[in-house]
Amino acid sequence: MKRTTLGVTTALMSAAVLASAGVLGANAAPQPVNPLPAGQEALHAAAEQAGTISSALGLSGGEQLVPRDVVRDADGTHHFRFDRTLNGLKVIGGDLVVAQKAGQVTAITKASEASLSGLDTSAPATAQSGAKLVVFALDHAPVLAWETVTHSVKDDQTPSELHTFTDAKTGETLLTYDGVHVAEGTGQSTYSGTVGLSTTQSGATFQLKDPARGNQAVNNLNNGSGTGTLFTDADNKWGNGTHTDKATAGVDAAYGAAKTWDYYKNVHGRSGIKNNGVGALSKVHYGNNYVNAFWSDSCFCMTYGDGAQNRNPLTSIDVAAHEMSHGITSATAGLVYSGESGGLNEATSDIFGSTTEFHAANASDAGDYLIGEKINIRGDGKPLRYMDKPSRDGRSLDHWSASAGNVDVHYSSGIANHFFYLLSEGSGQKTINGVAYDSPTYDNQPVTGIGRAKAEKIWYRALTTKFTSSTKYAAARTGTLAAAADLHGASSAEYAAVNRAWAAVNVK
């Protein structure tokens, strides 16, 4: 699972001010915005807008905007997400989202308001071996910094891509985060029963590669590491439902990836993790007795261990969706995997892991607000996490406090998980798909839910158009309220429900 720390500064300009700074220039007449296609063509169009947007924002001459993602609303509004560079150096914490309609900027959300004007980007006399020079502006006055990436393997066999940022002048460590996002897990066997798979035929052989979903494929690591080998089969019948056939875990991984793709496509209109129609790679049978699973941006892939005694692969639907959702977060908000932003990153994966499971509507693994309930991670038959009352796992937070940023991201995620459950279903006792829930509130006041269908779209819109790399819980509240206003209006019951659900987890 995935990314690091900070806080966000949100700048939502008034409509009048924004209109005067339209990306066409103050003296130019607004022109109609042509509909943007998804993927690379949309990014190319955003790149063409970058120069005029930079001028409208008053960026210094050495600053450039590099497009990362584009979201287009039905009303013609485009949300351009940009990273920023200064004299060719990437600005960590320089990302921003610009909303544009009919040739005019209507909203801007920045990871940092700090000015980069006048910052000396000359390389220090002493360089760090293997390090890359960047500008660091995350919850910090902008400084020149070195970014180093250390690759290693942890004691539990999890690969590590540790990013460390140090002040190029003082040597102070500014930030560290691991680029490999790890899910906690153990497993059982196959979780989804007999399922249909979309495969690719090559001559007389079938490949576990899905041509209907961006050619996302499943490789067999055969209890090793690396890239592995694509699963193939002679009769297009895969696995036997037990760990004795290695293709069984491949079936679960392929099915989970397909259900995740379908969820994002059908519910949110997103075509693959990067919204470019390209599928991600899944790799199963990693390591020896590896009780975990993880997503990595560097290989654009999910990797699954076989669990204790190599008998219980970690390939349930919600785990697959959780891992792929780390990729979605990386491609959009880029929530740094540390502190409160890391908790929001983890929660995003839990939220969409749960909603994907509901959307899949598989009778063998019905939708619920439990995370990892099928994989029996602790060997006691209990889920990994509970969204209705996160503290039921003994570690996760039910509500926000000033120390939330110091808690492991897998447990500070409980605040947003609890918020999402309350927004969807409300407080108190309820039974859904045979599972009993009883969700409390911080202020002991009731919450009335608006339904999962509305809640998931509010969270997705906030993630893709409001959140930035440095978003903390207070800014997440602001972002989801803005998303609710976009979708339902600022005076709507949905907007009020978002406000109430955050209050119920002590985020105000």
Short mmCIF file of C-alpha atoms in Angstrom, two decimals:
data_model
loop_
_atom_site.label_atom_id
_atom_site.label_comp_id
_atom_site.label_asym_id
_atom_site.label_seq_id
_atom_site.Cartn_x
_atom_site.Cartn_y
_atom_site.Cartn_z
CA MET A 1 0.00 0.00 0.00
CA LYS A 2 1.28 3.57 -0.58
CA ARG A 3 3.03 7.17 0.18
CA THR A 4 4.08 10.13 2.99
CA THR A 5 3.42 13.28 5.40
CA LEU A 6 2.29 17.02 5.45
CA GLY A 7 -0.56 19.41 5.61
CA VAL A 8 -2.41 21.18 2.86
CA THR A 9 -3.11 24.80 2.16
CA THR A 10 -6.24 25.21 0.10
CA ALA A 11 -6.82 28.33 -1.96
CA LEU A 12 -10.32 28.62 -3.34
CA MET A 13 -10.51 32.02 -4.98
CA SER A 14 -13.72 33.96 -5.34
CA ALA A 15 -15.48 33.59 -8.65
CA ALA A 16 -14.91 37.24 -9.50
CA VAL A 17 -11.16 37.10 -8.87
CA LEU A 18 -10.81 33.83 -10.71
CA ALA A 19 -12.75 35.06 -13.70
CA SER A 20 -10.37 38.00 -14.06
CA ALA A 21 -7.45 35.59 -14.14
CA GLY A 22 -8.85 33.27 -16.80
CA VAL A 23 -6.29 31.10 -18.49
CA LEU A 24 -6.92 32.84 -21.79
CA GLY A 25 -5.62 36.07 -20.27
CA ALA A 26 -7.45 38.96 -18.67
CA ASN A 27 -8.12 40.72 -21.97
CA ALA A 28 -9.06 37.71 -24.06
CA ALA A 29 -12.62 36.63 -24.66
CA PRO A 30 -13.46 33.20 -23.17
CA GLN A 31 -13.60 30.45 -25.74
CA PRO A 32 -15.54 27.18 -25.55
CA VAL A 33 -13.57 24.32 -24.04
CA ASN A 34 -13.53 21.32 -26.30
CA PRO A 35 -14.32 18.00 -24.61
CA LEU A 36 -11.12 16.25 -23.58
CA PRO A 37 -10.63 12.53 -24.15
CA ALA A 38 -9.21 10.38 -21.38
CA GLY A 39 -5.57 9.37 -21.18
CA GLN A 40 -2.60 10.76 -23.08
CA GLU A 41 -4.59 13.07 -25.37
CA ALA A 42 -6.11 14.80 -22.35
CA LEU A 43 -2.69 15.21 -20.77
CA HIS A 44 -1.37 16.65 -24.04
CA ALA A 45 -4.19 19.18 -24.04
CA ALA A 46 -3.39 20.07 -20.43
CA ALA A 47 0.25 20.57 -21.37
CA GLU A 48 -0.82 23.08 -24.01
CA GLN A 49 -2.72 25.00 -21.31
CA ALA A 50 0.16 24.94 -18.80
CA GLY A 51 1.86 28.12 -19.98
CA THR A 52 -1.23 30.31 -19.87
CA ILE A 53 -2.26 28.84 -16.52
CA SER A 54 1.22 29.58 -15.14
CA SER A 55 0.87 33.20 -16.25
CA ALA A 56 -2.61 33.45 -14.76
CA LEU A 57 -1.30 32.14 -11.44
CA GLY A 58 1.58 34.58 -11.46
CA LEU A 59 4.26 31.90 -11.22
CA SER A 60 7.88 32.99 -11.46
CA GLY A 61 9.74 32.70 -14.75
CA GLY A 62 11.61 29.55 -13.77
CA GLU A 63 8.46 27.66 -12.79
CA GLN A 64 6.72 25.22 -15.10
CA LEU A 65 3.57 23.14 -14.70
CA VAL A 66 3.71 19.48 -15.69
CA PRO A 67 0.29 17.83 -16.20
CA ARG A 68 -0.40 14.66 -14.22
CA ASP A 69 -4.14 14.07 -14.60
CA VAL A 70 -7.30 15.57 -16.13
CA VAL A 71 -10.89 15.07 -14.95
CA ARG A 72 -13.75 16.40 -17.10
CA ASP A 73 -17.21 17.09 -15.64
CA ALA A 74 -20.42 16.73 -17.60
CA ASP A 75 -20.91 20.51 -17.50
CA GLY A 76 -17.63 21.08 -19.34
CA THR A 77 -15.49 21.88 -16.31
CA HIS A 78 -11.96 20.51 -16.57
CA HIS A 79 -9.85 19.79 -13.49
CA PHE A 80 -6.21 20.03 -14.52
CA ARG A 81 -3.82 18.47 -12.00
CA PHE A 82 -0.23 19.68 -12.32
CA ASP A 83 3.11 18.99 -10.69
CA ARG A 84 5.46 21.95 -10.60
CA THR A 85 9.13 22.39 -11.44
CA LEU A 86 11.50 25.26 -10.70
CA ASN A 87 14.41 25.67 -13.10
CA GLY A 88 13.93 22.04 -14.08
CA LEU A 89 13.82 20.71 -10.50
CA LYS A 90 10.66 18.97 -9.28
CA VAL A 91 8.91 20.83 -6.47
CA ILE A 92 7.87 18.41 -3.73
CA GLY A 93 4.61 19.90 -2.45
CA GLY A 94 4.22 22.06 -5.55
CA ASP A 95 1.24 20.18 -6.98
CA LEU A 96 -2.04 21.92 -7.63
CA VAL A 97 -5.45 21.43 -9.22
CA VAL A 98 -6.95 24.09 -11.51
CA ALA A 99 -10.64 23.93 -12.35
CA GLN A 100 -11.56 25.63 -15.64
CA LYS A 101 -14.91 26.18 -17.35
CA ALA A 102 -15.62 28.05 -20.57
CA GLY A 103 -12.06 29.34 -20.71
CA GLN A 104 -12.09 30.72 -17.16
CA VAL A 105 -10.40 29.44 -13.99
CA THR A 106 -13.07 28.76 -11.37
CA ALA A 107 -11.09 27.17 -8.53
CA ILE A 108 -7.53 26.44 -7.51
CA THR A 109 -6.32 23.97 -4.86
CA LYS A 110 -2.63 24.00 -3.96
CA ALA A 111 -0.52 21.67 -1.85
CA SER A 112 1.45 24.72 -0.67
CA GLU A 113 0.98 28.48 -0.88
CA ALA A 114 4.69 29.16 -0.38
CA SER A 115 6.30 31.40 -3.01
CA LEU A 116 9.28 30.02 -4.92
CA SER A 117 10.38 33.40 -6.18
CA GLY A 118 14.05 34.10 -5.57
CA LEU A 119 14.95 30.59 -4.43
CA ASP A 120 18.52 29.73 -5.47
CA THR A 121 18.49 26.40 -7.29
CA SER A 122 22.21 26.27 -8.00
CA ALA A 123 23.57 22.83 -7.24
CA PRO A 124 25.59 22.67 -3.99
CA ALA A 125 29.33 22.20 -4.31
CA THR A 126 29.08 18.80 -2.63
CA ALA A 127 26.67 16.37 -4.28
CA GLN A 128 25.14 13.29 -2.65
CA SER A 129 25.92 10.05 -4.45
CA GLY A 130 22.87 8.67 -6.22
CA ALA A 131 20.68 11.53 -5.05
CA LYS A 132 18.45 13.81 -7.12
CA LEU A 133 18.21 17.54 -6.49
CA VAL A 134 14.67 18.82 -5.84
CA VAL A 135 12.87 21.76 -4.28
CA PHE A 136 11.15 20.76 -1.03
CA ALA A 137 8.05 22.76 -0.03
CA LEU A 138 5.90 20.35 1.98
CA ASP A 139 4.89 22.04 5.25
CA HIS A 140 8.24 23.78 5.06
CA ALA A 141 9.67 26.99 3.67
CA PRO A 142 10.94 26.06 0.18
CA VAL A 143 14.52 24.80 0.25
CA LEU A 144 16.85 22.96 -2.08
CA ALA A 145 16.97 19.30 -1.07
CA TRP A 146 18.40 15.93 -2.05
CA GLU A 147 16.04 13.03 -2.70
CA THR A 148 17.56 9.58 -2.30
CA VAL A 149 15.79 6.29 -2.95
CA THR A 150 17.09 3.25 -1.11
CA HIS A 151 15.97 -0.15 -2.37
CA SER A 152 16.02 -3.04 0.08
CA VAL A 153 14.04 -6.02 1.35
CA LYS A 154 12.64 -6.00 4.88
CA ASP A 155 12.92 -8.89 7.31
CA ASP A 156 9.39 -10.04 6.41
CA GLN A 157 10.37 -10.12 2.67
CA THR A 158 8.52 -6.92 1.76
CA PRO A 159 10.51 -4.85 -0.76
CA SER A 160 11.24 -1.28 0.30
CA GLU A 161 11.71 1.86 -1.81
CA LEU A 162 12.60 4.36 0.92
CA HIS A 163 12.51 7.99 -0.21
CA THR A 164 14.53 10.37 1.96
CA PHE A 165 14.63 14.15 1.54
CA THR A 166 17.47 16.08 3.17
CA ASP A 167 18.12 19.82 3.19
CA ALA A 168 20.93 20.39 0.68
CA LYS A 169 22.41 23.14 2.88
CA THR A 170 22.02 21.86 6.44
CA GLY A 171 21.75 18.10 5.92
CA GLU A 172 18.53 18.03 8.00
CA THR A 173 16.19 15.14 7.19
CA LEU A 174 12.97 16.73 5.97
CA LEU A 175 10.84 13.70 5.12
CA THR A 176 11.01 9.95 4.64
CA TYR A 177 8.41 7.64 3.15
CA ASP A 178 8.28 4.20 1.62
CA GLY A 179 7.16 4.03 -2.01
CA VAL A 180 5.94 0.44 -1.56
CA HIS A 181 2.49 0.37 0.00
CA VAL A 182 1.93 -2.74 1.99
CA ALA A 183 -1.34 -4.37 2.94
CA GLU A 184 -1.45 -6.43 6.11
CA GLY A 185 -2.73 -9.85 5.42
CA THR A 186 -2.81 -13.59 5.53
CA GLY A 187 -5.16 -15.73 3.54
CA GLN A 188 -7.02 -18.97 3.06
CA SER A 189 -7.63 -20.32 -0.44
CA THR A 190 -9.81 -19.14 -3.25
CA TYR A 191 -12.39 -16.61 -2.08
CA SER A 192 -14.81 -15.97 -4.91
CA GLY A 193 -15.96 -19.43 -5.99
CA THR A 194 -16.23 -20.27 -9.70
CA VAL A 195 -15.81 -17.10 -11.75
CA GLY A 196 -15.62 -16.07 -15.38
CA LEU A 197 -12.30 -14.77 -16.69
CA SER A 198 -11.40 -12.81 -19.80
CA THR A 199 -8.21 -14.34 -21.22
CA THR A 200 -6.04 -14.08 -24.36
CA GLN A 201 -5.52 -16.94 -26.81
CA SER A 202 -2.11 -17.26 -28.42
CA GLY A 203 -2.03 -20.18 -30.83
CA ALA A 204 -3.11 -23.27 -28.93
CA THR A 205 -2.37 -21.65 -25.55
CA PHE A 206 -4.43 -19.35 -23.35
CA GLN A 207 -2.82 -16.56 -21.36
CA LEU A 208 -4.07 -15.06 -18.09
CA LYS A 209 -4.14 -11.62 -19.71
CA ASP A 210 -7.35 -9.62 -19.92
CA PRO A 211 -7.76 -7.96 -23.34
CA ALA A 212 -11.02 -6.34 -22.24
CA ARG A 213 -9.30 -4.43 -19.44
CA GLY A 214 -6.10 -2.98 -20.77
CA ASN A 215 -4.30 -6.34 -21.07
CA GLN A 216 -3.84 -6.51 -17.32
CA ALA A 217 -2.05 -9.77 -16.69
CA VAL A 218 -1.15 -12.17 -13.88
CA ASN A 219 2.35 -13.59 -13.48
CA ASN A 220 3.57 -16.51 -11.36
CA LEU A 221 6.60 -15.72 -9.17
CA ASN A 222 6.75 -19.36 -8.07
CA ASN A 223 7.67 -18.31 -4.50
CA GLY A 224 10.47 -16.08 -5.72
CA SER A 225 10.65 -12.42 -6.70
CA GLY A 226 11.23 -10.35 -9.81
CA THR A 227 8.85 -10.27 -12.76
CA GLY A 228 7.80 -13.90 -12.91
CA THR A 229 6.17 -15.77 -15.78
CA LEU A 230 2.77 -15.14 -17.34
CA PHE A 231 0.26 -17.85 -16.44
CA THR A 232 -0.74 -20.00 -19.43
CA ASP A 233 -3.13 -22.91 -19.83
CA ALA A 234 -4.10 -25.36 -22.55
CA ASP A 235 -7.88 -25.57 -22.04
CA ASN A 236 -8.72 -22.14 -20.56
CA LYS A 237 -9.77 -23.77 -17.29
CA TRP A 238 -7.67 -22.33 -14.45
CA GLY A 239 -6.88 -23.62 -10.99
CA ASN A 240 -8.56 -26.19 -8.77
CA GLY A 241 -9.70 -24.04 -5.84
CA THR A 242 -6.82 -25.05 -3.56
CA HIS A 243 -3.21 -24.04 -3.02
CA THR A 244 -2.02 -27.25 -4.66
CA ASP A 245 -2.53 -25.61 -8.08
CA LYS A 246 -0.63 -22.35 -8.36
CA ALA A 247 -3.08 -21.07 -10.96
CA THR A 248 -5.76 -20.84 -8.25
CA ALA A 249 -4.21 -17.73 -6.74
CA GLY A 250 -3.83 -16.40 -10.27
CA VAL A 251 -7.59 -16.76 -10.77
CA ASP A 252 -8.33 -14.76 -7.63
CA ALA A 253 -5.85 -12.04 -8.60
CA ALA A 254 -7.22 -11.78 -12.14
CA TYR A 255 -10.80 -11.71 -10.88
CA GLY A 256 -10.05 -9.09 -8.23
CA ALA A 257 -8.25 -6.90 -10.77
CA ALA A 258 -11.16 -7.25 -13.20
CA LYS A 259 -13.74 -6.34 -10.55
CA THR A 260 -11.65 -3.32 -9.54
CA TRP A 261 -11.33 -2.17 -13.16
CA ASP A 262 -15.09 -2.59 -13.63
CA TYR A 263 -15.87 -0.67 -10.46
CA TYR A 264 -13.83 2.38 -11.42
CA LYS A 265 -15.09 2.24 -15.01
CA ASN A 266 -18.79 1.74 -14.25
CA VAL A 267 -19.09 3.91 -11.15
CA HIS A 268 -16.54 6.67 -11.73
CA GLY A 269 -15.94 6.57 -15.49
CA ARG A 270 -12.23 5.88 -15.02
CA SER A 271 -10.46 3.64 -17.55
CA GLY A 272 -7.69 1.95 -15.57
CA ILE A 273 -5.48 3.20 -12.80
CA LYS A 274 -3.98 6.06 -14.78
CA ASN A 275 -7.19 6.63 -16.75
CA ASN A 276 -5.33 5.76 -19.94
CA GLY A 277 -6.83 2.33 -20.67
CA VAL A 278 -3.69 0.46 -19.59
CA GLY A 279 -4.02 -2.45 -17.19
CA ALA A 280 -1.70 -3.17 -14.27
CA LEU A 281 0.29 -6.35 -13.66
CA SER A 282 -0.54 -8.72 -10.80
CA LYS A 283 2.10 -11.08 -9.44
CA VAL A 284 1.24 -14.00 -7.16
CA HIS A 285 3.26 -16.51 -5.10
CA TYR A 286 5.78 -13.94 -3.94
CA GLY A 287 8.45 -15.06 -1.47
CA ASN A 288 8.23 -17.86 1.03
CA ASN A 289 5.48 -17.88 3.67
CA TYR A 290 4.98 -14.18 2.88
CA VAL A 291 2.01 -12.91 4.87
CA ASN A 292 1.33 -9.70 2.98
CA ALA A 293 0.54 -7.98 -0.32
CA PHE A 294 1.67 -4.67 -1.76
CA TRP A 295 1.35 -2.16 -4.58
CA SER A 296 4.42 -0.55 -6.18
CA ASP A 297 4.39 2.43 -8.55
CA SER A 298 7.80 1.55 -9.96
CA CYS A 299 6.54 -1.65 -11.58
CA PHE A 300 2.91 -0.50 -11.81
CA CYS A 301 1.94 -3.79 -10.23
CA MET A 302 0.33 -5.63 -7.31
CA THR A 303 2.21 -8.42 -5.60
CA TYR A 304 0.67 -11.09 -3.37
CA GLY A 305 2.25 -13.48 -0.91
CA ASP A 306 0.94 -16.97 -0.15
CA GLY A 307 0.49 -16.43 3.57
CA ALA A 308 1.48 -18.75 6.39
CA GLN A 309 2.91 -22.07 5.19
CA ASN A 310 2.32 -20.93 1.59
CA ARG A 311 -1.26 -22.17 1.84
CA ASN A 312 -3.31 -18.96 2.05
CA PRO A 313 -2.75 -16.46 -0.80
CA LEU A 314 -3.78 -12.86 -0.04
CA THR A 315 -5.95 -12.40 -3.12
CA SER A 316 -9.48 -11.56 -1.95
CA ILE A 317 -11.51 -8.91 -3.82
CA ASP A 318 -11.11 -6.16 -1.22
CA VAL A 319 -7.34 -6.71 -0.94
CA ALA A 320 -6.96 -6.53 -4.73
CA ALA A 321 -9.04 -3.35 -4.91
CA HIS A 322 -7.20 -1.87 -1.94
CA GLU A 323 -3.84 -2.35 -3.66
CA MET A 324 -4.96 -1.02 -7.05
CA SER A 325 -6.52 1.99 -5.33
CA HIS A 326 -3.08 2.97 -4.06
CA GLY A 327 -2.23 3.33 -7.73
CA ILE A 328 -5.31 5.52 -8.27
CA THR A 329 -4.26 7.76 -5.38
CA SER A 330 -0.72 7.99 -6.75
CA ALA A 331 -2.01 8.96 -10.19
CA THR A 332 -4.32 11.64 -8.77
CA ALA A 333 -3.92 13.30 -5.36
CA GLY A 334 -0.54 11.70 -4.62
CA LEU A 335 -1.24 11.67 -0.88
CA VAL A 336 2.14 11.33 0.80
CA TYR A 337 2.37 8.05 2.70
CA SER A 338 3.11 9.44 6.16
CA GLY A 339 1.26 11.29 8.91
CA GLU A 340 -2.33 12.34 8.31
CA SER A 341 -2.00 12.32 4.52
CA GLY A 342 -0.75 8.73 4.78
CA GLY A 343 -3.81 7.83 6.86
CA LEU A 344 -6.02 9.34 4.16
CA ASN A 345 -4.09 7.37 1.53
CA GLU A 346 -4.70 4.12 3.41
CA ALA A 347 -8.33 5.00 4.07
CA THR A 348 -8.90 5.71 0.37
CA SER A 349 -7.75 2.18 -0.41
CA ASP A 350 -9.95 0.72 2.34
CA ILE A 351 -12.94 2.77 1.17
CA PHE A 352 -12.62 1.70 -2.44
CA GLY A 353 -11.70 -1.85 -1.43
CA SER A 354 -15.06 -2.02 0.33
CA THR A 355 -17.07 -0.29 -2.41
CA THR A 356 -15.50 -2.52 -5.08
CA GLU A 357 -16.52 -5.58 -3.08
CA PHE A 358 -20.10 -4.30 -2.91
CA HIS A 359 -20.06 -3.54 -6.64
CA ALA A 360 -18.74 -7.02 -7.50
CA ALA A 361 -21.86 -8.56 -5.89
CA ASN A 362 -20.20 -11.95 -5.56
CA ALA A 363 -22.28 -14.36 -3.47
CA SER A 364 -19.15 -16.04 -2.10
CA ASP A 365 -17.74 -12.71 -0.90
CA ALA A 366 -20.64 -10.33 -0.32
CA GLY A 367 -20.02 -6.62 0.12
CA ASP A 368 -19.35 -5.35 3.63
CA TYR A 369 -17.59 -2.62 5.61
CA LEU A 370 -14.97 -5.04 6.88
CA ILE A 371 -11.46 -5.05 5.43
CA GLY A 372 -9.77 -8.40 4.79
CA GLU A 373 -12.52 -10.44 6.37
CA LYS A 374 -11.83 -13.37 4.04
CA ILE A 375 -8.10 -13.65 4.56
CA ASN A 376 -8.17 -14.41 8.32
CA ILE A 377 -5.04 -12.35 8.82
CA ARG A 378 -4.63 -13.01 12.52
CA GLY A 379 -5.70 -16.63 12.44
CA ASP A 380 -8.75 -15.91 14.60
CA GLY A 381 -11.37 -15.52 11.86
CA LYS A 382 -11.65 -11.75 12.45
CA PRO A 383 -11.29 -9.00 9.82
CA LEU A 384 -8.18 -6.88 9.51
CA ARG A 385 -10.13 -3.61 9.97
CA TYR A 386 -13.67 -2.44 10.78
CA MET A 387 -15.08 0.70 9.20
CA ASP A 388 -18.13 1.13 11.46
CA LYS A 389 -15.99 1.21 14.63
CA PRO A 390 -12.30 1.09 13.68
CA SER A 391 -11.09 0.67 17.26
CA ARG A 392 -12.57 -2.84 17.27
CA ASP A 393 -9.22 -4.03 15.88
CA GLY A 394 -7.50 -2.79 19.04
CA ARG A 395 -5.36 -0.14 17.29
CA SER A 396 -7.25 1.99 14.77
CA LEU A 397 -8.59 5.44 15.58
CA ASP A 398 -12.33 6.11 15.74
CA HIS A 399 -11.89 9.87 15.66
CA TRP A 400 -9.34 12.61 15.12
CA SER A 401 -7.05 14.07 17.78
CA ALA A 402 -3.95 16.24 17.62
CA SER A 403 -1.77 13.12 17.80
CA ALA A 404 -3.36 11.43 14.77
CA GLY A 405 -0.42 12.32 12.53
CA ASN A 406 1.93 10.36 14.79
CA VAL A 407 -0.02 7.11 14.46
CA ASP A 408 0.82 4.40 11.91
CA VAL A 409 -1.07 5.17 8.69
CA HIS A 410 -2.89 1.82 8.80
CA TYR A 411 -4.50 2.94 12.07
CA SER A 412 -4.94 6.69 11.54
CA SER A 413 -6.90 5.62 8.45
CA GLY A 414 -9.67 4.65 10.85
CA ILE A 415 -10.79 8.30 11.08
CA ALA A 416 -11.67 8.50 7.37
CA ASN A 417 -12.96 4.92 7.29
CA HIS A 418 -15.33 5.77 10.13
CA PHE A 419 -16.37 8.99 8.39
CA PHE A 420 -17.16 7.11 5.19
CA TYR A 421 -19.20 4.46 6.99
CA LEU A 422 -21.21 7.11 8.85
CA LEU A 423 -21.77 9.13 5.68
CA SER A 424 -22.94 6.01 3.86
CA GLU A 425 -24.97 4.20 6.51
CA GLY A 426 -25.37 6.47 9.52
CA SER A 427 -24.73 5.77 13.19
CA GLY A 428 -26.15 3.13 15.51
CA GLN A 429 -27.04 -0.48 14.89
CA LYS A 430 -27.63 -1.88 11.42
CA THR A 431 -27.35 -5.23 9.61
CA ILE A 432 -26.17 -5.27 5.97
CA ASN A 433 -25.71 -8.48 3.95
CA GLY A 434 -25.91 -10.45 7.18
CA VAL A 435 -23.20 -8.43 8.97
CA ALA A 436 -24.14 -6.51 12.13
CA TYR A 437 -22.72 -3.02 12.65
CA ASP A 438 -22.95 -0.55 15.51
CA SER A 439 -21.25 2.75 14.75
CA PRO A 440 -20.68 5.32 17.53
CA THR A 441 -20.02 9.06 17.20
CA TYR A 442 -17.49 11.26 18.98
CA ASP A 443 -20.14 13.74 20.14
CA ASN A 444 -22.79 11.09 20.88
CA GLN A 445 -25.10 12.74 18.36
CA PRO A 446 -26.72 10.64 15.61
CA VAL A 447 -25.74 10.68 11.94
CA THR A 448 -28.13 9.89 9.10
CA GLY A 449 -26.42 8.28 6.12
CA ILE A 450 -26.91 9.34 2.49
CA GLY A 451 -26.19 5.91 1.02
CA ARG A 452 -22.97 4.37 -0.29
CA ALA A 453 -23.68 5.35 -3.92
CA LYS A 454 -23.55 9.06 -3.11
CA ALA A 455 -20.77 8.77 -0.52
CA GLU A 456 -18.36 6.94 -2.85
CA LYS A 457 -18.78 9.55 -5.58
CA ILE A 458 -18.17 12.39 -3.13
CA TRP A 459 -14.95 10.75 -1.92
CA TYR A 460 -13.76 10.02 -5.48
CA ARG A 461 -14.44 13.58 -6.62
CA ALA A 462 -12.58 14.97 -3.62
CA LEU A 463 -9.64 12.64 -4.29
CA THR A 464 -9.39 13.52 -7.97
CA THR A 465 -10.24 17.25 -7.92
CA LYS A 466 -9.63 18.60 -4.39
CA PHE A 467 -6.99 16.62 -2.51
CA THR A 468 -3.26 17.22 -3.01
CA SER A 469 -0.12 15.49 -1.78
CA SER A 470 -0.22 17.33 1.55
CA THR A 471 -3.92 17.01 2.42
CA LYS A 472 -4.58 16.42 6.11
CA TYR A 473 -7.90 15.64 7.81
CA ALA A 474 -9.06 19.25 8.12
CA ALA A 475 -8.39 19.80 4.42
CA ALA A 476 -10.07 16.48 3.58
CA ARG A 477 -13.18 17.84 5.27
CA THR A 478 -12.94 21.00 3.16
CA GLY A 479 -12.37 18.94 0.01
CA THR A 480 -15.28 16.57 0.54
CA LEU A 481 -17.60 19.47 1.36
CA ALA A 482 -16.53 21.12 -1.89
CA ALA A 483 -17.10 17.83 -3.71
CA ALA A 484 -20.57 17.49 -2.18
CA ALA A 485 -21.36 21.05 -3.24
CA ASP A 486 -20.21 20.27 -6.77
CA LEU A 487 -22.38 17.17 -6.99
CA HIS A 488 -25.44 18.17 -4.96
CA GLY A 489 -25.24 21.89 -4.10
CA ALA A 490 -23.98 23.71 -1.00
CA SER A 491 -27.48 23.84 0.50
CA SER A 492 -28.20 20.15 -0.09
CA ALA A 493 -28.87 17.43 2.46
CA GLU A 494 -25.79 15.65 1.14
CA TYR A 495 -23.56 18.64 1.93
CA ALA A 496 -25.00 18.84 5.44
CA ALA A 497 -24.47 15.09 5.89
CA VAL A 498 -20.78 15.38 4.97
CA ASN A 499 -20.38 18.16 7.51
CA ARG A 500 -22.19 16.15 10.18
CA ALA A 501 -20.21 12.93 9.52
CA TRP A 502 -16.89 14.78 9.93
CA ALA A 503 -18.10 16.30 13.20
CA ALA A 504 -18.98 12.79 14.33
CA VAL A 505 -15.30 11.81 14.01
CA ASN A 506 -14.09 15.10 15.56
CA VAL A 507 -12.87 16.74 12.36
CA LYS A 508 -14.09 20.33 12.24
#
